[in-house]
Coordinates of C-alpha atoms in Angstrom, one line a residue:
X1 CA -143.9 -186.0 -4.5
X2 CA -144.0 -187.5 -8.0
X3 CA -140.7 -188.8 -9.4
X4 CA -139.2 -187.8 -12.7
X5 CA -139.8 -190.4 -15.5
X6 CA -137.0 -193.0 -15.5
X7 CA -136.4 -192.4 -19.2
X8 CA -135.2 -188.8 -18.4
X9 CA -132.9 -189.7 -15.6
X10 CA -129.8 -191.7 -15.5
X11 CA -127.6 -192.7 -12.6
X12 CA -124.3 -190.9 -12.9
X13 CA -123.0 -191.0 -9.4
X14 CA -119.5 -190.2 -10.5
X15 CA -120.3 -187.1 -12.4
X16 CA -123.6 -185.6 -11.2
X17 CA -123.8 -184.7 -7.4
X18 CA -127.0 -185.3 -5.6
X19 CA -129.3 -182.5 -4.8
X20 CA -130.4 -181.8 -1.2
X21 CA -133.7 -183.7 -1.9
X22 CA -131.8 -186.7 -3.1
X23 CA -132.6 -186.1 -6.8
X24 CA -130.1 -186.3 -9.6
X25 CA -129.8 -183.6 -12.4
X26 CA -130.4 -184.6 -16.0
X27 CA -127.5 -186.3 -17.7
X28 CA -125.2 -183.9 -19.7
X29 CA -122.8 -185.2 -22.4
X30 CA -119.2 -185.1 -21.3
X31 CA -117.3 -182.0 -22.3
X32 CA -114.7 -182.3 -25.1
X33 CA -111.1 -181.8 -24.3
X34 CA -109.7 -178.3 -24.8
X35 CA -108.8 -177.4 -28.4
X36 CA -105.4 -176.0 -29.0
X37 CA -106.9 -172.4 -29.4
X38 CA -106.2 -170.0 -26.6
X39 CA -109.8 -168.8 -26.8
X40 CA -112.8 -169.7 -28.8
X41 CA -113.4 -167.9 -32.1
X42 CA -116.2 -165.4 -32.1
X43 CA -119.1 -166.4 -34.4
X44 CA -120.0 -165.3 -36.9
X45 CA -116.6 -164.6 -38.3
X46 CA -116.0 -161.2 -39.8
X47 CA -113.4 -160.4 -42.4
X48 CA -112.2 -156.8 -42.6
X49 CA -110.3 -155.5 -45.6
X50 CA -108.1 -152.5 -44.6
X51 CA -108.7 -149.3 -46.5
X52 CA -105.7 -147.9 -48.4
X53 CA -104.1 -144.9 -46.9
X54 CA -103.7 -142.2 -49.5
X55 CA -101.2 -139.3 -49.2
X56 CA -102.7 -136.0 -48.3
X57 CA -103.0 -133.6 -51.1
X58 CA -102.0 -129.9 -50.7
X59 CA -104.5 -127.3 -49.9
X60 CA -106.7 -126.2 -52.7
X61 CA -105.3 -123.3 -54.6
X62 CA -108.4 -121.2 -53.9
X63 CA -108.1 -121.5 -50.2
X64 CA -104.9 -119.5 -49.7
X65 CA -103.4 -118.5 -53.0
X66 CA -103.8 -115.4 -55.1
X67 CA -105.9 -112.4 -54.1
X68 CA -108.2 -114.2 -51.7
X69 CA -105.3 -115.3 -49.6
X70 CA -103.9 -111.8 -49.6
X71 CA -107.1 -110.4 -48.3
X72 CA -107.6 -113.1 -45.7
X73 CA -104.2 -112.6 -44.4
X74 CA -104.7 -108.9 -44.2
X75 CA -107.8 -109.3 -42.2
X76 CA -106.2 -111.7 -39.8
X77 CA -102.8 -110.0 -39.7
X78 CA -101.2 -106.7 -40.3
X79 CA -101.8 -105.0 -37.0
X80 CA -102.0 -108.2 -34.9
X81 CA -98.2 -108.1 -34.5
X82 CA -96.8 -111.6 -34.8
X83 CA -93.4 -110.7 -33.6
X84 CA -90.9 -107.9 -34.3
X85 CA -89.8 -109.3 -37.6
X86 CA -93.3 -109.3 -38.9
X87 CA -93.2 -112.9 -40.2
X88 CA -96.1 -115.2 -39.6
X89 CA -95.0 -118.7 -40.3
X90 CA -98.3 -120.4 -39.6
X91 CA -99.1 -121.0 -43.2
X92 CA -95.5 -121.8 -44.3
X93 CA -95.9 -125.6 -44.6
X94 CA -99.2 -125.2 -46.6
X95 CA -97.6 -122.6 -48.9
X96 CA -94.7 -124.8 -49.6
X97 CA -96.8 -127.8 -50.5
X98 CA -99.1 -125.7 -52.6
X99 CA -96.2 -124.1 -54.5
X100 CA -94.5 -127.4 -55.1
X101 CA -97.9 -128.8 -56.3
X102 CA -98.2 -126.0 -58.8
X103 CA -94.6 -126.6 -60.0
X104 CA -95.4 -130.3 -60.6
X105 CA -98.6 -129.3 -62.5
X106 CA -96.5 -127.0 -64.7
X107 CA -93.9 -129.7 -65.3
X108 CA -91.1 -127.6 -63.8
X109 CA -88.5 -128.3 -61.1
X110 CA -87.6 -126.1 -58.2
X111 CA -84.1 -125.6 -59.7
X112 CA -85.6 -123.9 -62.7
X113 CA -86.7 -120.9 -60.7
X114 CA -84.3 -118.0 -59.7
X115 CA -82.4 -118.7 -56.5
X116 CA -84.2 -116.2 -54.4
X117 CA -87.7 -117.4 -55.6
X118 CA -86.7 -121.0 -55.1
X119 CA -85.6 -120.2 -51.5
X120 CA -88.9 -118.5 -50.9
X121 CA -90.8 -121.5 -52.2
X122 CA -88.7 -123.9 -50.0
X123 CA -89.3 -121.7 -47.0
X124 CA -93.1 -121.5 -47.6
X125 CA -93.0 -117.7 -48.1
X126 CA -94.9 -117.6 -51.4
X127 CA -98.1 -119.2 -52.6
X128 CA -98.8 -121.4 -55.6
X129 CA -100.4 -118.4 -57.3
X130 CA -97.1 -116.5 -57.3
X131 CA -95.3 -119.5 -58.9
X132 CA -98.1 -119.7 -61.5
X133 CA -97.8 -115.9 -62.3
X134 CA -94.0 -116.2 -62.6
X135 CA -94.5 -119.0 -65.2
X136 CA -97.0 -116.9 -67.1
X137 CA -94.8 -113.8 -67.2
X138 CA -91.9 -115.8 -68.5
X139 CA -93.9 -116.4 -71.7
X140 CA -93.2 -112.8 -72.8
X141 CA -89.7 -111.9 -73.9
X142 CA -89.9 -108.4 -72.3
X143 CA -91.1 -109.8 -69.0
X144 CA -88.5 -112.6 -69.1
X145 CA -85.8 -110.0 -69.4
X146 CA -87.2 -107.9 -66.6
X147 CA -87.6 -110.9 -64.3
X148 CA -83.8 -111.2 -64.2
X149 CA -83.7 -108.1 -61.9
X150 CA -84.8 -108.8 -58.4
X151 CA -86.5 -105.4 -58.0
X152 CA -88.7 -105.9 -61.0
X153 CA -89.2 -109.5 -60.2
X154 CA -90.6 -108.7 -56.7
X155 CA -92.9 -106.1 -58.1
X156 CA -94.1 -108.0 -61.2
X157 CA -95.0 -111.0 -59.1
X158 CA -97.0 -108.9 -56.7
X159 CA -98.7 -106.9 -59.5
X160 CA -98.8 -108.0 -63.1
X161 CA -99.8 -104.5 -64.1
X162 CA -96.7 -102.9 -62.6
X163 CA -95.0 -102.3 -65.9
X164 CA -98.2 -100.8 -67.4
X165 CA -98.5 -98.4 -64.4
X166 CA -94.8 -97.4 -64.7
X167 CA -95.3 -96.7 -68.4
X168 CA -98.5 -94.7 -67.7
X169 CA -96.8 -92.6 -65.0
X170 CA -93.7 -91.7 -67.1
X171 CA -95.6 -91.2 -70.3
X172 CA -98.4 -89.1 -68.9
X173 CA -96.1 -87.3 -66.5
X174 CA -94.5 -85.1 -69.2
X175 CA -97.9 -84.0 -70.6
X176 CA -99.7 -83.6 -67.3
X177 CA -96.9 -81.6 -65.7
X178 CA -96.6 -79.3 -68.7
X179 CA -100.3 -78.7 -68.6
X180 CA -100.2 -78.0 -64.9
X181 CA -97.3 -75.6 -65.4
X182 CA -99.3 -73.7 -68.0
X183 CA -102.4 -73.7 -65.7
X184 CA -100.4 -72.0 -63.0
X185 CA -98.3 -69.7 -65.0
X186 CA -100.7 -68.7 -67.9
X187 CA -99.4 -65.5 -69.4
X188 CA -96.0 -66.1 -67.8
X189 CA -95.6 -69.6 -69.3
X190 CA -93.3 -68.5 -72.1
X191 CA -91.3 -66.1 -69.9
X192 CA -90.7 -68.9 -67.4
X193 CA -90.1 -71.6 -70.0
X194 CA -86.7 -72.4 -68.5
X195 CA -88.3 -73.2 -65.1
X196 CA -90.9 -75.3 -66.9
X197 CA -88.2 -77.3 -68.6
X198 CA -86.5 -77.9 -65.2
X199 CA -89.7 -79.1 -63.7
X200 CA -90.4 -81.5 -66.6
X201 CA -86.8 -82.9 -66.5
X202 CA -87.1 -83.5 -62.8
X203 CA -90.5 -85.2 -63.4
X204 CA -89.1 -87.8 -65.8
X205 CA -86.6 -89.0 -63.2
X206 CA -88.8 -88.7 -60.2
X207 CA -91.9 -90.3 -61.7
X208 CA -90.1 -93.6 -62.2
X209 CA -89.0 -93.7 -58.5
X210 CA -92.5 -92.6 -57.3
X211 CA -94.0 -95.7 -59.0
X212 CA -91.1 -98.0 -58.2
X213 CA -90.6 -97.5 -54.5
X214 CA -94.1 -97.7 -53.1
X215 CA -95.2 -100.5 -55.4
X216 CA -96.4 -103.7 -53.6
X217 CA -93.8 -106.5 -53.7
X218 CA -93.3 -110.2 -53.0
X219 CA -90.4 -110.1 -50.6
X220 CA -87.6 -112.2 -51.9
X221 CA -84.9 -110.5 -49.9
X222 CA -82.4 -112.8 -48.0
X223 CA -82.4 -112.5 -44.2
X224 CA -80.0 -110.0 -42.7
X225 CA -76.9 -111.1 -40.9
X226 CA -77.2 -111.9 -37.2
X227 CA -75.0 -109.0 -36.3
X228 CA -77.1 -106.5 -38.2
X229 CA -78.3 -103.6 -36.0
X230 CA -81.7 -103.1 -34.6
X231 CA -82.6 -100.2 -36.9
X232 CA -81.4 -102.2 -40.0
X233 CA -83.6 -105.2 -38.9
X234 CA -86.6 -103.0 -38.3
X235 CA -86.5 -101.3 -41.7
X236 CA -85.7 -104.5 -43.5
X237 CA -88.9 -106.0 -42.3
X238 CA -91.1 -103.0 -43.1
X239 CA -93.4 -103.3 -46.1
X240 CA -92.7 -101.4 -49.3
X241 CA -96.0 -99.5 -48.9
X242 CA -97.6 -98.5 -45.6
X243 CA -101.0 -99.7 -46.8
X244 CA -99.8 -102.8 -48.6
X245 CA -101.8 -106.0 -48.2
X246 CA -99.7 -108.6 -46.5
X247 CA -99.2 -111.8 -48.5
X248 CA -99.9 -115.2 -47.0
X249 CA -97.3 -116.1 -44.3
X250 CA -96.6 -112.4 -43.4
X251 CA -98.1 -109.7 -41.3
X252 CA -97.1 -106.1 -40.5
X253 CA -97.5 -104.2 -37.3
X254 CA -98.6 -100.6 -37.2
X255 CA -95.1 -99.5 -36.3
X256 CA -93.7 -101.3 -39.3
X257 CA -96.2 -99.6 -41.6
X258 CA -95.2 -96.2 -40.3
X259 CA -91.6 -97.3 -40.8
X260 CA -92.4 -97.8 -44.5
X261 CA -93.4 -94.1 -44.8
X262 CA -90.1 -93.0 -43.1
X263 CA -87.9 -95.3 -45.2
X264 CA -89.5 -94.4 -48.5
X265 CA -89.5 -90.7 -47.5
X266 CA -85.7 -90.9 -47.0
X267 CA -85.2 -92.6 -50.4
X268 CA -87.4 -90.1 -52.2
X269 CA -85.6 -87.2 -50.6
X270 CA -82.4 -88.5 -52.1
X271 CA -84.0 -89.2 -55.4
X272 CA -85.7 -85.8 -55.5
X273 CA -82.6 -83.9 -54.6
X274 CA -80.6 -85.8 -57.2
X275 CA -83.2 -85.3 -59.9
X276 CA -83.4 -81.6 -59.2
X277 CA -79.7 -81.3 -59.4
X278 CA -79.8 -82.8 -62.9
X279 CA -82.9 -80.8 -64.0
X280 CA -81.6 -77.4 -62.8
X281 CA -78.2 -78.1 -64.1
X282 CA -79.6 -78.8 -67.6
X283 CA -81.8 -75.7 -67.4
X284 CA -78.9 -73.4 -66.3
X285 CA -76.9 -74.8 -69.2
X286 CA -79.7 -73.9 -71.6
X287 CA -80.0 -70.5 -70.2
X288 CA -76.3 -69.8 -70.6
X289 CA -76.5 -71.1 -74.2
X290 CA -79.4 -68.7 -75.0
X291 CA -77.5 -65.8 -73.3
X292 CA -74.5 -66.4 -75.4
X293 CA -76.6 -66.1 -78.6
X294 CA -78.9 -63.3 -77.5
X295 CA -77.3 -60.7 -75.3
X296 CA -80.6 -59.1 -74.5
X297 CA -81.5 -62.0 -72.3
X298 CA -78.9 -61.2 -69.7
X299 CA -81.3 -59.0 -67.7
X300 CA -84.5 -60.9 -68.5
X301 CA -83.6 -64.4 -67.6
X302 CA -82.0 -65.4 -64.3
X303 CA -80.2 -68.6 -63.4
X304 CA -82.1 -71.1 -61.2
X305 CA -80.6 -71.6 -57.7
X306 CA -79.4 -75.2 -57.9
X307 CA -78.8 -76.1 -54.3
X308 CA -81.9 -74.5 -52.7
X309 CA -84.2 -75.7 -55.5
X310 CA -82.8 -79.3 -55.2
X311 CA -83.2 -79.4 -51.4
X312 CA -86.7 -78.0 -51.7
X313 CA -87.7 -80.5 -54.3
X314 CA -86.3 -83.4 -52.2
X315 CA -88.4 -82.3 -49.2
X316 CA -91.5 -82.0 -51.4
X317 CA -91.0 -85.5 -52.7
X318 CA -90.4 -87.0 -49.2
X319 CA -93.6 -85.5 -47.9
X320 CA -96.2 -84.7 -50.5
X321 CA -95.3 -87.2 -53.2
X322 CA -94.5 -90.0 -50.8
X323 CA -97.9 -89.8 -49.0
X324 CA -99.9 -89.3 -52.2
X325 CA -98.3 -92.3 -54.1
X326 CA -98.5 -94.6 -51.1
X327 CA -102.2 -93.9 -50.7
X328 CA -102.6 -94.3 -54.5
X329 CA -100.8 -97.7 -54.7
X330 CA -101.8 -99.2 -51.4
X331 CA -105.4 -98.0 -50.9
X332 CA -106.9 -96.8 -54.2
X333 CA -105.4 -99.4 -56.5
X334 CA -104.6 -102.5 -54.3
X335 CA -107.5 -102.3 -51.9
X336 CA -110.3 -100.7 -54.0
X337 CA -109.8 -101.0 -57.7
X338 CA -108.1 -104.4 -58.0
X339 CA -110.6 -106.4 -55.9
X340 CA -113.5 -104.8 -57.7
X341 CA -112.0 -105.2 -61.3
X342 CA -109.8 -108.2 -60.8
X343 CA -111.3 -110.1 -63.7
X344 CA -111.5 -107.0 -66.0
X345 CA -107.9 -106.2 -66.7
X346 CA -108.6 -103.7 -69.5
X347 CA -111.0 -101.7 -67.4
X348 CA -108.7 -101.9 -64.4
X349 CA -105.8 -100.5 -66.5
X350 CA -108.1 -97.6 -67.7
X351 CA -109.1 -96.7 -64.2
X352 CA -105.5 -96.8 -63.0
X353 CA -104.5 -94.6 -65.9
X354 CA -107.2 -92.0 -65.0
X355 CA -106.3 -92.0 -61.3
X356 CA -102.6 -91.7 -61.9
X357 CA -103.1 -88.9 -64.5
X358 CA -105.1 -86.9 -62.0
X359 CA -102.6 -87.5 -59.2
X360 CA -99.7 -86.4 -61.5
X361 CA -101.6 -83.2 -62.4
X362 CA -102.4 -82.5 -58.8
X363 CA -98.8 -83.0 -57.8
X364 CA -97.6 -80.5 -60.4
X365 CA -100.0 -77.9 -59.1
X366 CA -98.9 -78.4 -55.6
X367 CA -95.2 -78.2 -56.6
X368 CA -95.6 -74.8 -58.2
X369 CA -97.4 -73.4 -55.1
X370 CA -94.8 -75.0 -52.8
X371 CA -91.8 -73.7 -54.8
X372 CA -93.2 -70.2 -54.8
X373 CA -94.0 -70.4 -51.1
X374 CA -90.5 -71.5 -50.1
X375 CA -89.0 -68.9 -52.4
X376 CA -87.1 -71.0 -54.9
X377 CA -89.2 -69.8 -57.8
X378 CA -90.5 -66.3 -58.3
X379 CA -93.5 -65.0 -60.3
X380 CA -92.3 -63.0 -63.3
X381 CA -94.0 -59.7 -63.3
X382 CA -95.4 -58.2 -66.5
X383 CA -93.0 -55.5 -67.9

């Protein structure tokens, strides 16, 4: 066997062991002593600059605020039943951040809001769109005055056309009811003018409550005391309208929506009875004044039965008016007209005016038939 060239071998008996064939391995340079590093550095070296951690921004306003948030919440909630109290707190942190973000954009502090609205913002029960609407409404002297009252504040924040609808109803109510009275009475209209006056006076008081009670609201009510009864807690958490779209952070069960009909019906019974007492009282006073001047009217004109008429009108408002106005406010206006004409306020107002005028006229026709059916009003026969 040929040997390796002598120039490539070196005798290193102390460091290189001999192979089984007696050959020696090539000479290797001695290893350097260990460096003070615990482990060698990885080459090539890589320098990493950490990325800055930015604070998370609130959700975009379009994702949960305003009308879109209402409709989304209604699709996901309402009858899903998130507890007996009807509160869904899943969106509360997002609502709070969004509302505070809008406040910062407007250059306002939380303390500048009314106490109940500030508490709702802090608890995440209102969206940034509600805060923005409140700021816009405060720009008007009339709205700024109305916003001082919680009942108007809750309704104006839920529907910026609430005051316009209230004015429509009360203004058109007198004309529409008078026309309906004439349509039903025709040739007896003049003979029954005292009954017509009673109906119109009742309408002025009742129309206000018929718009006010079923109007959608942004709930700013403080929670009930812990010792409140089960019934009080149930009706406290019912919506103002059985068909109302739940705002973000809330949902209503089917039982709570039925409770809204019962609660508003009880209130409208009290309102209708009281309004009728005022109306019939005024009418009887007018009849007595006419009789004192014209003695021939003693046999022609009869006094209106106050108690029976008032109770009958209270029942009529609790049933017929209650259902008609809840459907009008919750279904026709909030679920049909407003989503369709949201960006056309003038056209939306005109459509609401037309629908409410028709509803008022229909209600007057139904009342005349109902009053005659239960016997509180009689048809005057031709002499």
